[in-house]
Coordinates of C-alpha atoms in Angstrom, one line a residue:
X1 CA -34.7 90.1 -93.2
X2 CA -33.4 89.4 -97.0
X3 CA -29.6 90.7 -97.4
X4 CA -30.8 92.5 -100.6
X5 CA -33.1 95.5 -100.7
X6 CA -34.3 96.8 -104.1
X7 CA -35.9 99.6 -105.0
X8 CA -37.2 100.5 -108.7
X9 CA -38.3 104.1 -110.1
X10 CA -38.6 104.5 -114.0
X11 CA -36.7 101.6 -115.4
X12 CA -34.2 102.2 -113.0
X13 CA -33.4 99.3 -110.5
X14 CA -31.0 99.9 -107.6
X15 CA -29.6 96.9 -105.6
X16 CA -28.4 97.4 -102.0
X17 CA -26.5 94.3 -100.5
X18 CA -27.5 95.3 -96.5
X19 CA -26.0 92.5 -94.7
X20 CA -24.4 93.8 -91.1
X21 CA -22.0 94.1 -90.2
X22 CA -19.7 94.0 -93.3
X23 CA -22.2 93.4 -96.3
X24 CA -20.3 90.4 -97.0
X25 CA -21.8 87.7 -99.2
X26 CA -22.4 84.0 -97.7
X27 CA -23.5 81.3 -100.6
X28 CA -27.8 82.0 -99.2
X29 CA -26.8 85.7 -99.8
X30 CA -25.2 85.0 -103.6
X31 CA -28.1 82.6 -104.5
X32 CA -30.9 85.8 -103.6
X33 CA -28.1 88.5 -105.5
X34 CA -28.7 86.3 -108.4
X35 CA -32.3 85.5 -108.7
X36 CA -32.6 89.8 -108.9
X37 CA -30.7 89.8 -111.3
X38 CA -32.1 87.0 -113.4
X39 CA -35.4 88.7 -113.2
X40 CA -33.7 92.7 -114.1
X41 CA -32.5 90.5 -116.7
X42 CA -35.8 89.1 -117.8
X43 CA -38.2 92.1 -117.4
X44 CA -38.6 94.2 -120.0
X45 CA -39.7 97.8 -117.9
X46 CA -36.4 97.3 -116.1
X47 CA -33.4 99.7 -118.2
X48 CA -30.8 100.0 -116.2
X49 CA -29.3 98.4 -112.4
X50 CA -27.2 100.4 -110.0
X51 CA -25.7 98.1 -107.2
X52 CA -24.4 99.7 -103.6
X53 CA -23.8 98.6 -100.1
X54 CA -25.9 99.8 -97.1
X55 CA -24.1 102.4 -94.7
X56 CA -20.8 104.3 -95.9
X57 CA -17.9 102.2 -94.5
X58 CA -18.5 98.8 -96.4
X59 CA -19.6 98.4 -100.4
X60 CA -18.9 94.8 -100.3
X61 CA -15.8 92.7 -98.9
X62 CA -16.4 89.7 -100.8
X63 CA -17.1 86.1 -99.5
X64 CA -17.9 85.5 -96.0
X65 CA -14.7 83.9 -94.0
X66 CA -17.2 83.4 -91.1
X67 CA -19.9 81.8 -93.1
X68 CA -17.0 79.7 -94.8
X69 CA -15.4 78.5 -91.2
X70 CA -19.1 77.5 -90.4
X71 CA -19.2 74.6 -93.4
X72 CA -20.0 77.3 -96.4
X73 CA -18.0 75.7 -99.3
X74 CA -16.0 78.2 -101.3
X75 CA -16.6 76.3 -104.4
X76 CA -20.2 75.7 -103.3
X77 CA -23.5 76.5 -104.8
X78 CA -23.7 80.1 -105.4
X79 CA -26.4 80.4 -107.7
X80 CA -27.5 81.9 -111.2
X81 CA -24.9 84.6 -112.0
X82 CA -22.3 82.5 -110.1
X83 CA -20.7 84.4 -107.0
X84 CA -22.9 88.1 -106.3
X85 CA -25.5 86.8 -109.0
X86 CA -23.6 88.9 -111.9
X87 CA -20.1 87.8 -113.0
X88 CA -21.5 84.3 -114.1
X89 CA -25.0 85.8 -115.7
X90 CA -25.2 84.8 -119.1
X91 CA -27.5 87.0 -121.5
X92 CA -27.6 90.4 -119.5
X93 CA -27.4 93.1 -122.1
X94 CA -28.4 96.1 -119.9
X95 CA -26.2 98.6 -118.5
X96 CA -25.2 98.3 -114.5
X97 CA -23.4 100.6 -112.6
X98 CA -21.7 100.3 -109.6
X99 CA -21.7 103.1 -106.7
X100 CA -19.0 101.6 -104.4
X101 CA -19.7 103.8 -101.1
X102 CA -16.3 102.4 -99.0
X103 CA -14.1 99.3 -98.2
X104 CA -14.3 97.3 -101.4
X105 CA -12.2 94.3 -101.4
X106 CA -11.9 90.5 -102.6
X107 CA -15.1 89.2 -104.1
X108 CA -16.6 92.7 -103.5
X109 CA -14.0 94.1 -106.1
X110 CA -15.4 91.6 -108.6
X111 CA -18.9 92.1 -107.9
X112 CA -18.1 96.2 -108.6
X113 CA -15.6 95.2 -111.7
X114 CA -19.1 93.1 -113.3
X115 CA -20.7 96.3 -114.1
X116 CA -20.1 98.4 -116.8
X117 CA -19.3 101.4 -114.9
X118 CA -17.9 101.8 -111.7
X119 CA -18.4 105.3 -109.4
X120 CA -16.7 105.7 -105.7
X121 CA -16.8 107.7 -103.0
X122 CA -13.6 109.3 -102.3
X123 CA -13.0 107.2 -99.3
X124 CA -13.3 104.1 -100.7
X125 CA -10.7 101.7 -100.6
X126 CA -9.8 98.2 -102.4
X127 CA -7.8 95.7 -102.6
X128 CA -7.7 92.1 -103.9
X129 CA -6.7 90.1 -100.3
X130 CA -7.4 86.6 -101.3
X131 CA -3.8 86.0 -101.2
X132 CA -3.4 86.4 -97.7
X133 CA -6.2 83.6 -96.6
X134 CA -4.6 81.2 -99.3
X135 CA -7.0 81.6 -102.2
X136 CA -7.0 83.2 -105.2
X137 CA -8.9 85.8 -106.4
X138 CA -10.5 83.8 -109.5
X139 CA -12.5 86.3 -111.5
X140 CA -10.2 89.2 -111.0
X141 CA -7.5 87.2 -111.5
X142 CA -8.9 86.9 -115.3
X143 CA -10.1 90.5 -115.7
X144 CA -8.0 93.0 -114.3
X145 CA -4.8 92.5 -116.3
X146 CA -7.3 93.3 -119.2
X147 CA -8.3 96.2 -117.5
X148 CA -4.8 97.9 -115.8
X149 CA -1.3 97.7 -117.1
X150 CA -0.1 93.9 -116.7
X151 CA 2.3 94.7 -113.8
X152 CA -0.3 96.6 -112.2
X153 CA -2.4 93.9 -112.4
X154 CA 0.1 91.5 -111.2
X155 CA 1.4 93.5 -108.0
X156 CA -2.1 93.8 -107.0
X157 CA -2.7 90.0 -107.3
X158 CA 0.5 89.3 -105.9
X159 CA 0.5 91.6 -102.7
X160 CA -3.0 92.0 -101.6
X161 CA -2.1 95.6 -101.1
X162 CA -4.5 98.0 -100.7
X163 CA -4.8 101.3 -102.7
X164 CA -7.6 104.4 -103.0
X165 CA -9.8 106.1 -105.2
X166 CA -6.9 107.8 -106.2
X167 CA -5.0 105.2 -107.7
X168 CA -7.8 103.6 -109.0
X169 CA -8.8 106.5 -111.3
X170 CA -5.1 106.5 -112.6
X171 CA -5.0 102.8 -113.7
X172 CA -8.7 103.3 -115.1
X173 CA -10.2 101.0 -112.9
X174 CA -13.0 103.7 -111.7
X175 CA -14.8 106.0 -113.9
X176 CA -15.6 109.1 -111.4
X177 CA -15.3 109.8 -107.8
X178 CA -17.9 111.6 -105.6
X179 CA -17.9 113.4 -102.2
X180 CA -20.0 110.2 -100.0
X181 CA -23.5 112.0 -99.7
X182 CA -22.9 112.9 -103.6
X183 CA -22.3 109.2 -104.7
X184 CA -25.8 107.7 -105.0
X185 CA -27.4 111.1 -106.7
X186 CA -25.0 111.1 -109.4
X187 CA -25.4 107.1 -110.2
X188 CA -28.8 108.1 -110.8
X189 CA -28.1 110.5 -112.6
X190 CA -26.0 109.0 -114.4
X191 CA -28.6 105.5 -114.3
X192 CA -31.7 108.4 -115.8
X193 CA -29.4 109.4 -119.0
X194 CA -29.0 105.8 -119.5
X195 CA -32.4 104.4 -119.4
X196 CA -33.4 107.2 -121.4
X197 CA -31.1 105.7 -124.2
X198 CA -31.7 103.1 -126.8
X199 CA -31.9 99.8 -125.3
X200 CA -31.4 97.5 -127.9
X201 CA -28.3 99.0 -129.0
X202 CA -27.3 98.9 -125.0
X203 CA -28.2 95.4 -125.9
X204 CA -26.1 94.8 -129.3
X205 CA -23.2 96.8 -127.6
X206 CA -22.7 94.5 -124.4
X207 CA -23.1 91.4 -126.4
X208 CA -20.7 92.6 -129.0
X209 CA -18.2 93.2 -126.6
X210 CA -18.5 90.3 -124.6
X211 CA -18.0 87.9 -128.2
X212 CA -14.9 90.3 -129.1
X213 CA -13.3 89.6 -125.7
X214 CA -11.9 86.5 -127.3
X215 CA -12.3 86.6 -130.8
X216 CA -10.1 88.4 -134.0
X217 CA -11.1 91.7 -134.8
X218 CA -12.4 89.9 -138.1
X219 CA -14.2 87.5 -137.3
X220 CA -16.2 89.6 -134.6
X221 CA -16.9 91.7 -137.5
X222 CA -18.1 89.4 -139.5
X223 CA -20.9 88.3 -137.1
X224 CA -21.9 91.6 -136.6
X225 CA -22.1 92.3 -140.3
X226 CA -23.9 88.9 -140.9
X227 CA -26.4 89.4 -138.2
X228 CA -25.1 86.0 -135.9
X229 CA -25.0 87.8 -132.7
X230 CA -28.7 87.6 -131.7
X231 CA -28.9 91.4 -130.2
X232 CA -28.0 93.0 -133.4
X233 CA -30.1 90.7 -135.9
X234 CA -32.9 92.1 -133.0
X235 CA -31.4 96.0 -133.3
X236 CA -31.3 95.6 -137.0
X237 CA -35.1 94.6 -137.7
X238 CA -36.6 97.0 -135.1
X239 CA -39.1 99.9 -134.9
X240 CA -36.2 101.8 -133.0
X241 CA -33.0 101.9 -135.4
X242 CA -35.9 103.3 -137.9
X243 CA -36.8 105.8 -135.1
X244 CA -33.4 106.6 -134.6
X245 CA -32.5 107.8 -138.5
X246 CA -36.4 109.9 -138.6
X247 CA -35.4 111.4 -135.2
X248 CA -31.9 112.2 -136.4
X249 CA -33.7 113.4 -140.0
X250 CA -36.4 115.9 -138.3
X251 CA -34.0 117.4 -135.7
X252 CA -35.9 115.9 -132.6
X253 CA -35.0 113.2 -130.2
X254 CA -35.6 109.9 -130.9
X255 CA -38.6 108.0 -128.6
X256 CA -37.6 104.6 -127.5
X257 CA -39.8 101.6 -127.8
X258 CA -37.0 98.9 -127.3
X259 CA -38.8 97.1 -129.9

């Protein structure tokens, strides 16, 4: 049985990592997780990803230790997208969201922080372990003192603590928080205003934000303004950004061709 189910209803793709008994992800698991999300990258009908775990104790808690005792390398081959097939995935200019349904910890906590927006059920839980095995956590260890207040960031890294949904709504590392049998219906909710929207400025606005990560405010602007960054040269020559000023014009809502 594959460790990822999919399931796809009007441009809207939803990801379940089923993996008994803790939904964690071995280096065969990470290789499948990325060839989905290559190809809800590359297909054009597909808007918008939402990415769970099976059952309501476990979303994901990263890397397998079992896997790894049995000759899995943790610097091995883990596939397009790198580790969970998103951190790593170059070009994916489409909105994901995350519905974290419990215990998410380790690599699990960086699979949820590569969406774009992250939804819990109030009993979820996370925590960056790594620490504790002696390894780091790599990718978190680059994002989430962008993310949370420095020393946050740092006593999380440091300690391996855990903390709840609370807490995570007051650094902002959540967006919302559901009852558990309310946390999948609201993602899609959430997942139908979204592929209703424009997708090529979804597009321009993740690949703007991924260039200003590093860059000066200026210089970001600049390739915006001189059409360099390759989603908003496509946004600014489209049927839709004409589509979006008639719409705005007549009083009606605009119809998306993402073209």
């Amino acid at each position: 049985m594959s460790p990822i189910k999919t399931y796809v209803e009007h441009g809207i793709l939803q990801v379940t990592l089923d993996r008994p008994k803790a939904n964690a992800i071995d280096l065969a698991t990470s290789k499948i997780m990325g060839e989905t999300f290559a190809a809800f990258r590359d297909d054009p009908s597909l808007r918008v990803a939402i990415i769970t775990g099976a059952g309501e104790k476990f979303f994901c808690p990263g890397w397998d230790l079992k896997a790894a005792a049995d000759g899995d390398e943790v610097d091995g081959d883990y596939g397009v997208g790198g580790f969970g097939g998103l951190q790593e995935l170059r070009g994916l200019n489409k909105p994901v969201i995350a519905a974290v349904n419990g215990i998410c910890c380790g690599g699990g906590l960086e699979w949820a922080l590569s969406a774009d927006i992250i939804l819990a059920a109030d009993h979820a839980s996370f925590a960056l372990p790594e620490i504790r095995s002696g390894t780091v956590a790599d990718a978190a260890s680059i994002k989430v003192p962008k993310r949370i207040p420095y020393h946050i960031a740092m006593e999380l890294l440091l300690t391996g603590r855990w903390f709840d949904v609370q807490e995570a709504k007051s650094w902002g590392l959540i967006n919302h928080s559901y009852p558990a049998e309310d946390l999948l219906p609201q993602a899609w909710e959430m997942a139908r205003v979204l592929a209703s929207g424009p997708p090529l400025v979804y597009a321009a606005i993740k690949e703007i934000v991924r260039d200003a990560e590093d860059s000066k405010f200026q210089d970001s602007m600049n390739r915006i303004t001189q059409r360099q960054l390759a989603s908003v040269d496509i946004l600014y020559a489209s049927e839709d950004q004409l589509e979006g000023a008639k719409a705005f014009a007549e009083k009606r809502d605009p119809i998306w061709k993402g073209k």
